[in-house]
Short mmCIF file of N, CA, C and O in Angstrom, two decimals:
data_model
loop_
_atom_site.label_atom_id
_atom_site.label_comp_id
_atom_site.label_asym_id
_atom_site.label_seq_id
_atom_site.Cartn_x
_atom_site.Cartn_y
_atom_site.Cartn_z
N UNK J 1 13.98 -21.88 21.12
CA UNK J 1 12.72 -22.32 20.55
C UNK J 1 12.25 -21.29 19.52
O UNK J 1 12.16 -20.11 19.79
N UNK J 2 11.94 -21.75 18.33
CA UNK J 2 11.47 -20.87 17.26
C UNK J 2 10.00 -20.57 17.45
O UNK J 2 9.21 -21.40 17.85
N UNK J 3 9.64 -19.34 17.11
CA UNK J 3 8.26 -18.89 17.19
C UNK J 3 7.51 -19.35 15.94
O UNK J 3 8.00 -19.18 14.82
N UNK J 4 6.34 -19.92 16.11
CA UNK J 4 5.54 -20.32 14.95
C UNK J 4 4.96 -19.08 14.27
O UNK J 4 4.87 -18.00 14.88
N UNK J 5 4.57 -19.23 13.05
CA UNK J 5 3.95 -18.12 12.31
C UNK J 5 2.69 -17.65 13.05
O UNK J 5 2.46 -16.45 13.22
N UNK J 6 1.88 -18.59 13.49
CA UNK J 6 0.64 -18.24 14.20
C UNK J 6 0.93 -17.41 15.45
O UNK J 6 0.28 -16.39 15.70
N UNK J 7 1.93 -17.81 16.21
CA UNK J 7 2.30 -17.07 17.42
C UNK J 7 2.83 -15.70 17.07
O UNK J 7 2.50 -14.70 17.73
N UNK J 8 3.64 -15.62 16.02
CA UNK J 8 4.20 -14.33 15.60
C UNK J 8 3.09 -13.37 15.19
O UNK J 8 3.09 -12.20 15.59
N UNK J 9 2.14 -13.84 14.41
CA UNK J 9 1.03 -13.00 13.96
C UNK J 9 0.21 -12.53 15.16
O UNK J 9 -0.15 -11.36 15.26
N UNK J 10 -0.07 -13.42 16.09
CA UNK J 10 -0.83 -13.04 17.29
C UNK J 10 -0.08 -11.99 18.10
O UNK J 10 -0.67 -11.02 18.59
N UNK J 11 1.23 -12.18 18.25
CA UNK J 11 2.05 -11.23 19.01
C UNK J 11 2.06 -9.86 18.35
O UNK J 11 1.87 -8.83 19.00
N UNK J 12 2.27 -9.85 17.03
CA UNK J 12 2.28 -8.58 16.30
C UNK J 12 0.92 -7.88 16.36
O UNK J 12 0.85 -6.66 16.52
N UNK J 13 -0.14 -8.65 16.23
CA UNK J 13 -1.49 -8.07 16.29
C UNK J 13 -1.73 -7.42 17.66
O UNK J 13 -2.26 -6.31 17.75
N UNK J 14 -1.33 -8.10 18.71
CA UNK J 14 -1.52 -7.58 20.06
C UNK J 14 -0.69 -6.30 20.26
O UNK J 14 -1.21 -5.29 20.75
N UNK J 15 0.56 -6.34 19.86
CA UNK J 15 1.43 -5.15 20.01
C UNK J 15 0.94 -3.99 19.17
O UNK J 15 1.03 -2.83 19.58
N UNK J 16 0.41 -4.27 17.99
CA UNK J 16 -0.05 -3.21 17.09
C UNK J 16 -1.25 -2.46 17.67
O UNK J 16 -1.38 -1.26 17.46
N UNK J 17 -2.09 -3.16 18.39
CA UNK J 17 -3.29 -2.54 18.93
C UNK J 17 -3.13 -1.96 20.31
O UNK J 17 -4.06 -1.38 20.86
N UNK J 18 -1.95 -2.11 20.89
CA UNK J 18 -1.70 -1.63 22.25
C UNK J 18 -0.39 -0.86 22.29
O UNK J 18 0.58 -1.26 22.91
N UNK J 19 -0.39 0.26 21.59
CA UNK J 19 0.79 1.11 21.49
C UNK J 19 0.77 2.17 22.59
O UNK J 19 -0.06 2.12 23.50
N UNK J 20 1.62 3.17 22.46
CA UNK J 20 1.68 4.23 23.46
C UNK J 20 0.67 5.35 23.24
O UNK J 20 0.27 6.01 24.17
N UNK J 21 0.27 5.55 21.97
CA UNK J 21 -0.72 6.59 21.69
C UNK J 21 -1.87 6.00 20.87
O UNK J 21 -1.66 5.10 20.05
N UNK J 22 -3.06 6.49 21.12
CA UNK J 22 -4.27 5.93 20.51
C UNK J 22 -4.23 5.97 18.98
O UNK J 22 -4.70 5.04 18.32
N UNK J 23 -3.70 7.05 18.42
CA UNK J 23 -3.64 7.16 16.96
C UNK J 23 -2.89 5.98 16.35
O UNK J 23 -3.32 5.42 15.35
N UNK J 24 -1.77 5.60 16.96
CA UNK J 24 -1.01 4.48 16.41
C UNK J 24 -1.68 3.15 16.71
O UNK J 24 -1.55 2.21 15.93
N UNK J 25 -2.43 3.06 17.82
CA UNK J 25 -3.24 1.86 18.07
C UNK J 25 -4.19 1.65 16.89
O UNK J 25 -4.33 0.53 16.38
N UNK J 26 -4.84 2.73 16.48
CA UNK J 26 -5.82 2.64 15.40
C UNK J 26 -5.17 2.37 14.05
O UNK J 26 -5.64 1.53 13.28
N UNK J 27 -4.08 3.06 13.76
CA UNK J 27 -3.42 2.91 12.47
C UNK J 27 -2.78 1.53 12.34
O UNK J 27 -3.06 0.77 11.41
N UNK J 28 -1.89 1.20 13.29
CA UNK J 28 -1.18 -0.08 13.20
C UNK J 28 -2.09 -1.26 13.54
O UNK J 28 -2.02 -2.31 12.89
N UNK J 29 -2.93 -1.09 14.55
CA UNK J 29 -3.85 -2.17 14.92
C UNK J 29 -4.84 -2.48 13.81
O UNK J 29 -5.12 -3.64 13.52
N UNK J 30 -5.34 -1.42 13.17
CA UNK J 30 -6.26 -1.63 12.06
C UNK J 30 -5.60 -2.33 10.89
O UNK J 30 -6.17 -3.24 10.28
N UNK J 31 -4.38 -1.90 10.57
CA UNK J 31 -3.66 -2.55 9.47
C UNK J 31 -3.41 -4.02 9.80
O UNK J 31 -3.60 -4.90 8.96
N UNK J 32 -3.02 -4.28 11.03
CA UNK J 32 -2.74 -5.65 11.46
C UNK J 32 -3.98 -6.52 11.32
O UNK J 32 -3.91 -7.66 10.81
N UNK J 33 -5.13 -6.03 11.74
CA UNK J 33 -6.37 -6.80 11.64
C UNK J 33 -6.72 -7.11 10.19
O UNK J 33 -7.20 -8.20 9.88
N UNK J 34 -6.47 -6.17 9.30
CA UNK J 34 -6.82 -6.36 7.90
C UNK J 34 -5.82 -7.18 7.10
O UNK J 34 -6.19 -7.82 6.12
N UNK J 35 -4.53 -7.19 7.51
CA UNK J 35 -3.50 -7.74 6.62
C UNK J 35 -2.59 -8.82 7.19
O UNK J 35 -1.96 -9.54 6.40
N UNK J 36 -2.45 -8.92 8.49
CA UNK J 36 -1.43 -9.84 9.03
C UNK J 36 -1.65 -11.29 8.65
O UNK J 36 -0.69 -12.00 8.35
N UNK J 37 -2.87 -11.77 8.67
CA UNK J 37 -3.11 -13.18 8.38
C UNK J 37 -2.63 -13.58 6.99
O UNK J 37 -2.13 -14.69 6.81
N UNK J 38 -2.75 -12.68 6.03
CA UNK J 38 -2.35 -13.00 4.65
C UNK J 38 -0.94 -12.53 4.32
O UNK J 38 -0.45 -12.80 3.22
N UNK J 39 -0.28 -11.86 5.24
CA UNK J 39 1.05 -11.29 4.96
C UNK J 39 2.11 -12.39 4.79
O UNK J 39 2.10 -13.39 5.51
N UNK J 40 3.02 -12.15 3.85
CA UNK J 40 4.15 -13.07 3.69
C UNK J 40 5.23 -12.72 4.72
O UNK J 40 5.10 -11.73 5.46
N UNK J 41 6.27 -13.54 4.78
CA UNK J 41 7.31 -13.33 5.79
C UNK J 41 8.01 -11.98 5.65
O UNK J 41 8.34 -11.33 6.65
N UNK J 42 8.24 -11.54 4.42
CA UNK J 42 8.90 -10.24 4.21
C UNK J 42 8.03 -9.10 4.75
O UNK J 42 8.55 -8.15 5.35
N UNK J 43 6.73 -9.19 4.56
CA UNK J 43 5.82 -8.16 5.07
C UNK J 43 5.78 -8.20 6.59
O UNK J 43 5.78 -7.15 7.25
N UNK J 44 5.77 -9.39 7.17
CA UNK J 44 5.82 -9.51 8.63
C UNK J 44 7.11 -8.90 9.17
O UNK J 44 7.09 -8.20 10.18
N UNK J 45 8.22 -9.15 8.48
CA UNK J 45 9.50 -8.57 8.90
C UNK J 45 9.45 -7.04 8.85
O UNK J 45 9.90 -6.36 9.77
N UNK J 46 8.90 -6.50 7.76
CA UNK J 46 8.80 -5.04 7.61
C UNK J 46 7.90 -4.45 8.69
O UNK J 46 8.22 -3.43 9.30
N UNK J 47 6.78 -5.11 8.95
CA UNK J 47 5.86 -4.63 9.98
C UNK J 47 6.53 -4.66 11.35
O UNK J 47 6.41 -3.71 12.13
N UNK J 48 7.25 -5.72 11.62
CA UNK J 48 7.93 -5.82 12.92
C UNK J 48 9.01 -4.74 13.06
O UNK J 48 9.19 -4.18 14.15
N UNK J 49 9.69 -4.42 11.99
CA UNK J 49 10.69 -3.36 12.02
C UNK J 49 10.03 -2.02 12.31
O UNK J 49 10.51 -1.24 13.14
N UNK J 50 8.92 -1.75 11.66
CA UNK J 50 8.17 -0.52 11.91
C UNK J 50 7.68 -0.48 13.36
O UNK J 50 7.75 0.57 14.01
N UNK J 51 7.23 -1.60 13.87
CA UNK J 51 6.71 -1.66 15.24
C UNK J 51 7.78 -1.33 16.29
O UNK J 51 7.45 -0.94 17.40
N UNK J 52 9.04 -1.47 15.93
CA UNK J 52 10.13 -1.19 16.87
C UNK J 52 10.38 0.32 17.03
O UNK J 52 11.10 0.73 17.93
N UNK J 53 9.78 1.12 16.16
CA UNK J 53 9.99 2.56 16.20
C UNK J 53 9.07 3.23 17.22
O UNK J 53 8.03 2.69 17.58
N UNK J 54 9.45 4.42 17.66
CA UNK J 54 8.66 5.19 18.62
C UNK J 54 7.37 5.69 17.97
O UNK J 54 7.36 6.09 16.80
N UNK J 55 6.29 5.67 18.74
CA UNK J 55 4.98 6.08 18.24
C UNK J 55 4.96 7.49 17.67
O UNK J 55 4.37 7.74 16.62
N UNK J 56 5.58 8.43 18.36
CA UNK J 56 5.54 9.81 17.90
C UNK J 56 6.25 9.95 16.55
O UNK J 56 5.77 10.68 15.67
N UNK J 57 7.37 9.25 16.38
CA UNK J 57 8.06 9.26 15.09
C UNK J 57 7.18 8.63 14.01
O UNK J 57 7.02 9.17 12.92
N UNK J 58 6.62 7.47 14.32
CA UNK J 58 5.77 6.77 13.35
C UNK J 58 4.60 7.65 12.90
O UNK J 58 4.30 7.73 11.71
N UNK J 59 3.96 8.30 13.85
CA UNK J 59 2.81 9.14 13.50
C UNK J 59 3.24 10.28 12.57
O UNK J 59 2.54 10.57 11.59
N UNK J 60 4.36 10.90 12.85
CA UNK J 60 4.84 11.98 11.99
C UNK J 60 5.15 11.46 10.59
O UNK J 60 4.84 12.12 9.60
N UNK J 61 5.75 10.29 10.50
CA UNK J 61 6.09 9.72 9.20
C UNK J 61 4.83 9.34 8.42
O UNK J 61 4.71 9.63 7.24
N UNK J 62 3.91 8.66 9.08
CA UNK J 62 2.70 8.18 8.41
C UNK J 62 1.81 9.35 7.99
O UNK J 62 1.19 9.32 6.93
N UNK J 63 1.77 10.38 8.79
CA UNK J 63 0.91 11.53 8.50
C UNK J 63 1.58 12.54 7.56
O UNK J 63 0.95 13.52 7.18
N UNK J 64 2.83 12.31 7.20
CA UNK J 64 3.53 13.19 6.29
C UNK J 64 4.11 14.44 6.93
O UNK J 64 4.56 15.35 6.24
N UNK J 65 4.14 14.48 8.25
CA UNK J 65 4.69 15.64 8.95
C UNK J 65 6.21 15.63 8.95
O UNK J 65 6.84 16.67 9.16
N UNK J 66 6.80 14.46 8.75
CA UNK J 66 8.26 14.32 8.69
C UNK J 66 8.59 13.22 7.69
O UNK J 66 7.76 12.34 7.43
N UNK J 67 9.77 13.28 7.16
CA UNK J 67 10.21 12.26 6.20
C UNK J 67 10.70 11.02 6.93
O UNK J 67 11.50 11.11 7.86
N UNK J 68 10.22 9.87 6.50
CA UNK J 68 10.59 8.60 7.13
C UNK J 68 11.99 8.18 6.70
O UNK J 68 12.44 8.53 5.60
N UNK J 69 12.67 7.43 7.55
CA UNK J 69 13.96 6.87 7.15
C UNK J 69 13.80 6.01 5.90
O UNK J 69 12.78 5.34 5.73
N UNK J 70 14.80 6.03 5.07
CA UNK J 70 14.71 5.35 3.77
C UNK J 70 14.33 3.88 3.88
O UNK J 70 13.52 3.39 3.10
N UNK J 71 14.89 3.17 4.84
CA UNK J 71 14.61 1.74 4.97
C UNK J 71 13.17 1.42 5.35
O UNK J 71 12.69 0.32 5.08
N UNK J 72 12.49 2.37 5.95
CA UNK J 72 11.10 2.16 6.37
C UNK J 72 10.09 2.68 5.36
O UNK J 72 8.90 2.37 5.46
N UNK J 73 10.54 3.47 4.41
CA UNK J 73 9.62 4.16 3.50
C UNK J 73 8.68 3.25 2.73
O UNK J 73 7.49 3.56 2.64
N UNK J 74 9.14 2.15 2.14
CA UNK J 74 8.19 1.35 1.34
C UNK J 74 6.97 0.90 2.15
O UNK J 74 5.84 1.06 1.70
N UNK J 75 7.20 0.38 3.34
CA UNK J 75 6.07 -0.08 4.15
C UNK J 75 5.24 1.10 4.65
O UNK J 75 4.01 1.07 4.62
N UNK J 76 5.89 2.16 5.10
CA UNK J 76 5.16 3.31 5.62
C UNK J 76 4.35 4.01 4.54
O UNK J 76 3.27 4.54 4.82
N UNK J 77 4.82 3.98 3.31
CA UNK J 77 4.05 4.56 2.20
C UNK J 77 2.77 3.77 1.98
O UNK J 77 1.70 4.35 1.77
N UNK J 78 2.85 2.45 2.05
CA UNK J 78 1.65 1.62 1.93
C UNK J 78 0.67 1.93 3.07
O UNK J 78 -0.53 2.08 2.85
N UNK J 79 1.19 2.02 4.26
CA UNK J 79 0.37 2.32 5.44
C UNK J 79 -0.28 3.69 5.31
O UNK J 79 -1.48 3.85 5.56
N UNK J 80 0.48 4.67 4.85
CA UNK J 80 -0.04 6.04 4.68
C UNK J 80 -1.13 6.09 3.62
O UNK J 80 -2.16 6.74 3.81
N UNK J 81 -0.90 5.41 2.50
CA UNK J 81 -1.90 5.39 1.43
C UNK J 81 -3.20 4.77 1.91
O UNK J 81 -4.29 5.29 1.63
N UNK J 82 -3.10 3.67 2.64
CA UNK J 82 -4.30 3.03 3.16
C UNK J 82 -5.02 3.93 4.16
O UNK J 82 -6.24 4.05 4.15
N UNK J 83 -4.25 4.59 5.02
CA UNK J 83 -4.84 5.48 6.01
C UNK J 83 -5.59 6.63 5.31
O UNK J 83 -6.69 6.97 5.68
N UNK J 84 -4.97 7.21 4.29
CA UNK J 84 -5.62 8.30 3.55
C UNK J 84 -6.86 7.81 2.82
O UNK J 84 -7.87 8.49 2.77
N UNK J 85 -6.79 6.61 2.27
CA UNK J 85 -7.94 6.03 1.57
C UNK J 85 -9.12 5.82 2.51
O UNK J 85 -10.27 6.07 2.13
N UNK J 86 -8.85 5.40 3.71
CA UNK J 86 -9.94 5.21 4.68
C UNK J 86 -10.53 6.54 5.11
O UNK J 86 -11.73 6.66 5.33
N UNK J 87 -9.69 7.55 5.20
CA UNK J 87 -10.18 8.87 5.60
C UNK J 87 -11.10 9.48 4.55
O UNK J 87 -12.01 10.24 4.87
N UNK J 88 -10.87 9.11 3.29
CA UNK J 88 -11.70 9.66 2.21
C UNK J 88 -12.79 8.68 1.78
O UNK J 88 -13.54 8.97 0.86
N UNK J 89 -12.86 7.53 2.44
CA UNK J 89 -13.91 6.56 2.14
C UNK J 89 -13.65 5.67 0.95
O UNK J 89 -14.53 5.04 0.43
N UNK J 90 -12.39 5.60 0.51
CA UNK J 90 -12.06 4.74 -0.63
C UNK J 90 -11.80 3.34 -0.22
O UNK J 90 -11.45 2.93 0.77
#
């Protein structure tokens, strides 16, 4: 049985806000709330790929403490830029 778009978005939103560490709940959950409804399939695929990674790795990549794997960089750069913009009030 194929998952509908609506079900996929709901599943991703739930997983994004209920991670292993609070920082990633806020970062991924916040992004999901702001962007998942309007995201195209490629963006949903990229988000789902990022969601499969370990929280500690994701936090280091998003915060710039470590270099992200090349395949994840485009999405993580967007996530990092948005996170920095919110921290500075932009």
